[in-house]
Coordinates of C-alpha atoms and ligand atoms in Angstrom, one line a residue:
M13 CA 23.8 -37.4 -3.8
N14 CA 23.9 -38.3 -0.1
T15 CA 20.5 -37.0 1.2
E16 CA 22.0 -36.2 4.5
W17 CA 24.0 -33.4 2.9
Q18 CA 20.7 -31.5 2.8
R19 CA 19.9 -29.4 5.8
S20 CA 17.4 -31.5 7.8
T21 CA 14.7 -28.8 7.8
I22 CA 14.4 -28.6 4.0
R23 CA 14.4 -32.3 3.1
D24 CA 10.7 -32.5 2.5
I25 CA 10.3 -29.3 0.5
P26 CA 9.0 -29.9 -3.0
L27 CA 9.5 -27.7 -6.0
Y28 CA 6.9 -24.9 -6.2
Y29 CA 3.9 -25.0 -8.5
N30 CA 5.4 -24.6 -12.0
P31 CA 2.8 -25.7 -14.6
K32 CA 3.1 -25.8 -18.4
V33 CA 1.4 -22.5 -19.2
S34 CA -1.1 -22.2 -22.0
G35 CA -4.5 -20.5 -22.4
L36 CA -6.3 -18.4 -19.9
R37 CA -4.6 -18.3 -16.5
M38 CA -7.1 -18.4 -13.7
D39 CA -4.8 -20.3 -11.5
T40 CA -2.6 -17.7 -9.9
S41 CA -5.1 -15.1 -8.4
T42 CA -3.7 -12.2 -10.3
N43 CA -5.6 -9.1 -11.4
P44 CA -8.5 -9.6 -13.9
L45 CA -7.9 -6.2 -15.5
G46 CA -4.4 -7.0 -16.7
A47 CA -1.1 -5.1 -16.0
N48 CA -1.4 -1.8 -14.1
P49 CA -1.5 1.1 -16.6
A50 CA 1.2 2.8 -14.5
V51 CA 3.7 0.4 -16.0
K52 CA 4.0 2.0 -19.4
E53 CA 4.5 5.5 -18.1
A54 CA 7.0 4.4 -15.5
L55 CA 9.0 2.3 -17.9
R56 CA 9.3 5.3 -20.2
E57 CA 10.8 7.2 -17.3
C58 CA 13.1 4.3 -16.7
L59 CA 14.7 4.7 -20.2
E60 CA 16.3 7.9 -18.8
M61 CA 17.4 6.1 -15.6
D62 CA 21.1 5.5 -14.9
L63 CA 20.9 1.7 -14.4
N64 CA 24.6 1.6 -13.9
Q65 CA 23.8 2.8 -10.3
Y66 CA 22.5 0.7 -7.5
P67 CA 19.0 1.3 -6.3
S68 CA 18.4 2.8 -2.8
P69 CA 19.3 -0.1 -0.4
Y70 CA 15.9 0.2 1.4
S71 CA 13.7 1.6 -1.4
D72 CA 13.4 4.9 0.4
D73 CA 11.3 6.7 -2.3
L74 CA 8.8 3.9 -2.3
R75 CA 8.7 3.8 1.5
R76 CA 8.0 7.6 1.6
E77 CA 5.1 7.1 -0.9
L78 CA 3.7 4.2 1.2
A79 CA 3.9 6.4 4.3
K80 CA 1.9 9.1 2.6
L81 CA -0.8 6.6 1.6
Y82 CA -1.2 5.2 5.1
S83 CA -0.4 8.4 7.1
L84 CA 2.5 6.6 8.8
H85 CA 6.2 7.1 8.9
E86 CA 8.5 5.7 6.2
D87 CA 10.3 3.8 8.9
N88 CA 7.2 1.8 9.5
F89 CA 7.8 0.1 6.2
V90 CA 10.1 -2.6 4.9
V91 CA 10.0 -3.1 1.1
G92 CA 10.9 -6.4 -0.5
N93 CA 11.1 -8.4 -3.7
G94 CA 7.5 -9.5 -3.4
S95 CA 5.8 -9.9 0.0
D96 CA 7.4 -13.4 -0.1
E97 CA 10.8 -11.7 0.5
V98 CA 9.3 -9.8 3.5
L99 CA 8.0 -13.1 5.0
D100 CA 11.5 -14.6 4.5
V101 CA 13.1 -11.6 6.2
L102 CA 10.8 -11.6 9.2
F103 CA 11.7 -15.2 10.0
K104 CA 15.4 -14.4 9.5
S105 CA 14.8 -11.5 11.9
F106 CA 12.8 -13.0 14.7
M107 CA 12.9 -16.8 14.6
E108 CA 15.6 -18.8 16.3
P109 CA 16.7 -22.1 14.6
G110 CA 14.3 -24.9 15.8
E111 CA 11.7 -22.4 17.0
R112 CA 8.1 -23.1 16.3
V113 CA 5.9 -20.9 14.1
V114 CA 2.2 -21.4 14.4
M115 CA 0.0 -21.1 11.3
P116 CA -3.5 -22.1 10.5
Y117 CA -4.2 -25.0 8.2
P118 CA -5.2 -25.0 5.3
G119 CA -3.1 -21.9 4.5
Y120 CA -0.6 -20.5 2.0
S121 CA 1.9 -23.2 1.2
L122 CA 4.9 -20.9 1.1
H123 CA 4.3 -19.9 4.7
S124 CA 5.8 -23.2 6.0
Y125 CA 8.4 -23.1 3.2
F126 CA 9.8 -19.8 4.6
V127 CA 9.9 -21.3 8.1
K128 CA 11.7 -24.4 7.0
V129 CA 14.3 -22.7 4.8
N130 CA 15.1 -20.5 7.9
C131 CA 15.6 -23.6 10.1
G132 CA 12.3 -23.2 12.0
S133 CA 9.5 -25.6 12.7
P134 CA 6.1 -25.0 11.3
C135 CA 3.2 -25.9 13.6
H136 CA -0.1 -26.2 11.7
V137 CA -3.3 -25.6 13.7
D138 CA -6.4 -26.7 11.9
L139 CA -9.0 -24.1 11.1
T140 CA -12.5 -24.8 12.4
E141 CA -15.1 -26.6 10.3
D142 CA -16.1 -23.2 8.7
F143 CA -12.5 -22.3 8.0
Q144 CA -12.3 -19.8 11.0
L145 CA -9.4 -19.5 13.5
D146 CA -9.4 -21.9 16.4
V147 CA -8.1 -19.2 18.8
G148 CA -7.8 -21.6 21.8
A149 CA -5.7 -24.2 19.8
I150 CA -3.5 -21.4 18.5
D151 CA -2.9 -20.2 22.0
R152 CA -2.1 -23.7 23.2
A153 CA 0.3 -24.3 20.4
G154 CA 2.8 -21.9 21.9
G155 CA 5.6 -20.5 19.7
K156 CA 6.9 -17.0 19.4
I157 CA 5.4 -16.2 15.9
V158 CA 1.9 -16.7 14.6
L159 CA 1.4 -16.3 10.9
L160 CA -2.0 -16.1 9.2
A161 CA -3.3 -14.8 5.9
N162 CA -6.4 -12.6 5.9
P163 CA -8.1 -13.2 3.5
N164 CA -6.8 -16.8 3.7
N165 CA -5.4 -18.6 0.7
P166 CA -6.7 -21.0 -0.6
T167 CA -9.9 -21.0 1.5
S168 CA -10.7 -17.4 0.2
N169 CA -12.6 -16.3 3.4
T170 CA -11.5 -13.7 6.0
F171 CA -11.2 -14.6 9.6
R172 CA -13.5 -12.9 12.2
H173 CA -11.8 -9.6 13.2
Q174 CA -12.3 -10.3 16.9
D175 CA -10.6 -13.7 16.6
I176 CA -7.5 -12.0 15.1
V177 CA -7.6 -9.4 17.8
S178 CA -7.8 -12.2 20.4
V179 CA -4.7 -13.9 18.9
I180 CA -2.8 -10.6 19.0
E181 CA -3.9 -9.6 22.5
G182 CA -4.0 -13.1 24.0
R183 CA -0.3 -13.3 24.4
K184 CA 1.9 -10.2 24.2
D185 CA 5.1 -12.3 24.1
R186 CA 4.6 -13.4 20.5
I187 CA 4.6 -11.7 17.2
V188 CA 1.5 -12.0 15.0
V189 CA 2.0 -11.6 11.3
V190 CA -1.1 -10.8 9.2
D191 CA -0.4 -11.5 5.6
E192 CA -2.8 -9.2 3.7
A193 CA -1.8 -10.1 0.1
Y194 CA -5.6 -9.9 -0.7
G195 CA -6.4 -7.2 1.8
E196 CA -7.6 -4.7 -0.7
F197 CA -10.3 -7.0 -2.0
A198 CA -11.7 -7.5 1.5
G199 CA -11.4 -3.9 2.5
K200 CA -10.0 -4.9 5.9
S201 CA -6.6 -4.2 7.3
F202 CA -4.5 -4.2 10.5
I203 CA -2.2 -1.5 9.0
P204 CA -4.0 1.3 10.9
Q205 CA -3.3 -0.6 14.1
V206 CA 0.4 -1.3 13.7
E207 CA 1.5 1.6 15.9
S208 CA -0.9 0.6 18.7
Y209 CA 0.4 -2.9 19.0
D210 CA 3.9 -3.9 19.9
N211 CA 3.6 -7.3 18.3
V212 CA 1.9 -7.0 14.9
I213 CA 3.5 -7.1 11.4
V214 CA 1.3 -6.8 8.3
T215 CA 2.5 -7.8 4.9
R216 CA 1.1 -6.6 1.6
T217 CA 1.8 -7.0 -2.1
F218 CA 1.7 -5.2 -5.4
S219 CA 1.0 -8.6 -7.1
K220 CA -2.8 -8.6 -6.7
A221 CA -4.9 -5.4 -6.5
Y222 CA -2.0 -3.4 -8.1
A223 CA -1.6 -5.9 -10.9
L224 CA 2.2 -6.0 -10.8
A225 CA 3.0 -9.7 -10.0
G226 CA 5.7 -9.7 -12.7
M227 CA 7.6 -6.8 -11.0
R228 CA 7.9 -8.6 -7.6
I229 CA 7.1 -5.9 -5.1
G230 CA 5.8 -6.3 -1.6
Y231 CA 6.1 -4.6 1.8
G232 CA 5.9 -5.1 5.5
V233 CA 4.3 -2.6 7.9
S234 CA 4.8 -2.6 11.7
N235 CA 5.8 -0.3 14.5
R236 CA 9.2 1.2 14.0
P237 CA 11.3 -1.0 16.3
L238 CA 10.1 -4.2 14.6
A239 CA 10.6 -2.6 11.1
E240 CA 14.1 -1.5 12.0
V241 CA 15.2 -5.0 12.8
M242 CA 13.8 -6.3 9.5
Q243 CA 15.4 -3.5 7.6
R244 CA 18.8 -4.5 9.0
V245 CA 18.3 -8.1 8.0
K246 CA 16.8 -7.6 4.5
I247 CA 19.3 -8.0 1.6
P248 CA 20.1 -4.4 0.6
Y249 CA 19.0 -3.4 -2.9
S250 CA 16.6 -6.4 -3.1
L251 CA 14.1 -4.3 -5.0
N252 CA 15.4 -3.1 -8.4
R253 CA 15.1 0.5 -9.5
V254 CA 12.6 -0.2 -12.3
S255 CA 10.2 -2.0 -9.9
E256 CA 10.5 0.7 -7.4
R257 CA 9.6 3.4 -10.0
V258 CA 6.7 1.4 -11.3
A259 CA 5.4 0.8 -7.7
I260 CA 5.5 4.5 -6.9
R261 CA 3.5 5.3 -10.1
A262 CA 1.0 2.6 -9.3
L263 CA 0.5 3.8 -5.7
R264 CA -0.4 7.3 -7.0
D265 CA -3.2 5.9 -9.1
Q266 CA -5.6 4.5 -6.5
S267 CA -8.4 4.7 -9.1
F268 CA -7.0 1.6 -10.8
V269 CA -7.0 -0.3 -7.4
R270 CA -10.6 0.7 -6.8
E271 CA -11.6 -0.4 -10.3
S272 CA -9.9 -3.8 -9.8
V273 CA -11.7 -4.3 -6.5
G274 CA -15.0 -3.4 -8.1
A275 CA -14.4 -5.8 -11.0
V276 CA -13.7 -8.6 -8.5
H277 CA -16.8 -7.9 -6.5
Q278 CA -18.9 -8.0 -9.7
G279 CA -17.2 -11.1 -11.0
R280 CA -17.5 -12.9 -7.7
K281 CA -21.3 -12.9 -7.8
Q282 CA -21.3 -14.0 -11.4
L283 CA -19.0 -16.9 -10.7
E284 CA -20.6 -18.0 -7.4
D285 CA -24.0 -18.1 -9.1
G286 CA -22.7 -19.9 -12.2
L287 CA -20.7 -22.5 -10.2
R288 CA -23.7 -23.3 -7.9
D289 CA -25.9 -23.7 -11.0
L290 CA -23.4 -26.3 -12.2
G291 CA -23.7 -28.2 -9.0
F292 CA -20.5 -27.2 -7.2
H293 CA -20.2 -26.3 -3.5
V294 CA -18.8 -22.8 -3.4
F295 CA -16.9 -21.6 -0.3
P296 CA -17.5 -17.9 0.8
S297 CA -14.9 -15.6 -0.7
E298 CA -13.7 -12.1 0.2
A299 CA -10.6 -12.4 -2.0
N300 CA -10.1 -12.3 -5.8
F301 CA -10.4 -16.1 -6.0
I302 CA -13.0 -18.7 -5.2
L303 CA -12.5 -22.2 -3.7
F304 CA -15.1 -24.7 -4.9
R305 CA -15.7 -28.4 -4.5
G306 CA -17.3 -31.2 -6.2
A307 CA -19.3 -32.2 -9.0
M308 CA -16.5 -34.4 -10.4
D309 CA -13.0 -35.6 -9.8
H310 CA -10.7 -32.7 -9.3
R311 CA -7.8 -34.1 -11.3
L312 CA -9.9 -34.8 -14.3
L313 CA -11.7 -31.4 -14.0
V314 CA -8.4 -29.4 -13.9
K315 CA -6.9 -31.5 -16.7
R316 CA -9.9 -31.3 -19.1
L317 CA -10.3 -27.6 -18.4
A318 CA -6.6 -27.0 -19.3
E319 CA -7.1 -28.9 -22.5
K320 CA -9.9 -26.5 -23.3
G321 CA -7.6 -23.5 -22.6
V322 CA -8.5 -22.5 -19.1
M323 CA -6.1 -23.1 -16.2
I324 CA -7.4 -23.3 -12.6
R325 CA -5.5 -24.6 -9.5
D326 CA -6.0 -28.1 -8.0
F327 CA -6.0 -28.4 -4.2
G328 CA -8.0 -31.7 -4.2
E329 CA -5.2 -33.9 -2.8
K330 CA -4.9 -31.9 0.4
R331 CA -6.4 -32.8 3.7
R332 CA -9.5 -30.7 4.4
L333 CA -9.6 -29.6 0.8
E334 CA -10.5 -33.0 -0.7
N335 CA -11.8 -32.6 -4.3
C336 CA -11.4 -28.7 -4.1
V337 CA -10.2 -26.5 -6.8
R338 CA -9.5 -22.7 -6.9
T339 CA -10.1 -20.2 -9.6
T340 CA -9.2 -16.5 -9.9
I341 CA -12.2 -14.2 -10.3
G342 CA -12.0 -12.8 -13.8
T343 CA -13.7 -10.2 -15.9
R344 CA -17.3 -11.0 -17.1
E345 CA -15.8 -12.5 -20.3
M346 CA -13.2 -14.6 -18.5
N347 CA -15.8 -15.9 -16.0
S348 CA -18.3 -16.7 -18.8
L349 CA -15.6 -18.6 -20.6
L350 CA -14.7 -20.6 -17.5
L351 CA -18.3 -21.5 -16.8
D352 CA -18.9 -22.5 -20.4
K353 CA -15.9 -24.8 -20.4
L354 CA -16.8 -26.2 -17.0
K355 CA -20.2 -27.1 -18.3
E356 CA -18.7 -28.8 -21.4
V357 CA -16.3 -30.8 -19.2
L358 CA -19.1 -31.9 -16.8
G359 CA -21.2 -32.9 -19.8
E360 CA -18.4 -34.9 -21.4
C361 CA -17.6 -36.7 -18.1
Q362 CA -21.1 -37.7 -17.0
Ligands
LIG165 C1 -1.3 -15.4 1.0 C2 -0.2 -15.0 0.1 N1 0.8 -14.3 0.7 C3 1.8 -13.9 -0.1 C4 1.8 -14.1 -1.5 C5 3.0 -13.7 -2.3 O1 2.9 -12.5 -2.8 P1 4.1 -11.8 -3.6 O2 3.8 -11.9 -5.0 O3 4.0 -10.4 -3.1 O4 5.4 -12.5 -3.2 C6 0.8 -14.8 -2.0 C7 0.8 -15.1 -3.5 O5 0.0 -15.8 -4.1 C8 -0.3 -15.3 -1.2 O6 -1.3 -16.0 -1.7

């Protein structure tokens, strides 16, 4: 094929992470408690559903339920097929072809993917030594959109609240997107502020604290004028009726979310202590995953661990993340298994 046929902005996009799956998955930062219990009940209801009919184009029932939860209006919400779709929609809505989108580095790899597939130009601004925002460099980078994840993936920390506020308030002529896919675990959010800012969009997901990654449900929250633009651009019907029903049920059971967050807080301490005892450098986490570095070569570590039935994610080839790997925080049993297997691998590779 003539490579020039490809649109110039997408030529360097690789295929996404698609490993051969076997054993315990601690590589995708999903929920340690397993699928949300709301699923079974909602799927039973779905048996009675007329799936010959289209869903609501904008998932109105789910938006109403979200509005109740956050004491906002349903028109503050845009629902998508995963928060990934909402990210895609916001670039389709607000970014001109060729325009620059500023994002901290290291960050979530799909952030630059969505910019490129929508003909924009990602502009990476390095985080500081301790993985915090370099507010001055972000301001100097220009651009109409800044996109940051809080907590950040894969570094697992949150940014200082005042730094995010400075980015939002520093220049009112740009949109700041706060991707809060892991927000529940940190207990921090800009959702309560969306009506007080003209330029803030928050994205959230049901894939993590709600344990519904397989259903592909996410949402954006902003003031109504911004949300209205995204709603017009989003593909109508993108969320199917089954996922919408499951999400509504899951939202009504906040006790499961609290339980998940509690399990992650407990598991984090266990893993941090265990990893340090094994000689790894552990980066501070406020998410449901931990980034850690060292004691042996990252490629060998991830490979040997997979052979022993535990999958973690390798980031060791990336600049600033040299020799780093990332694991999901699991239940007590999952964490113990991971630590035991890590110990075996380290022993075998001395
Ligand atoms: C920072 C960040 N944003 C967004 C997503 C995508 O979430 P969803 O499953 O809702 O598309 C992820 C998934 O891992 C993520 O890490």
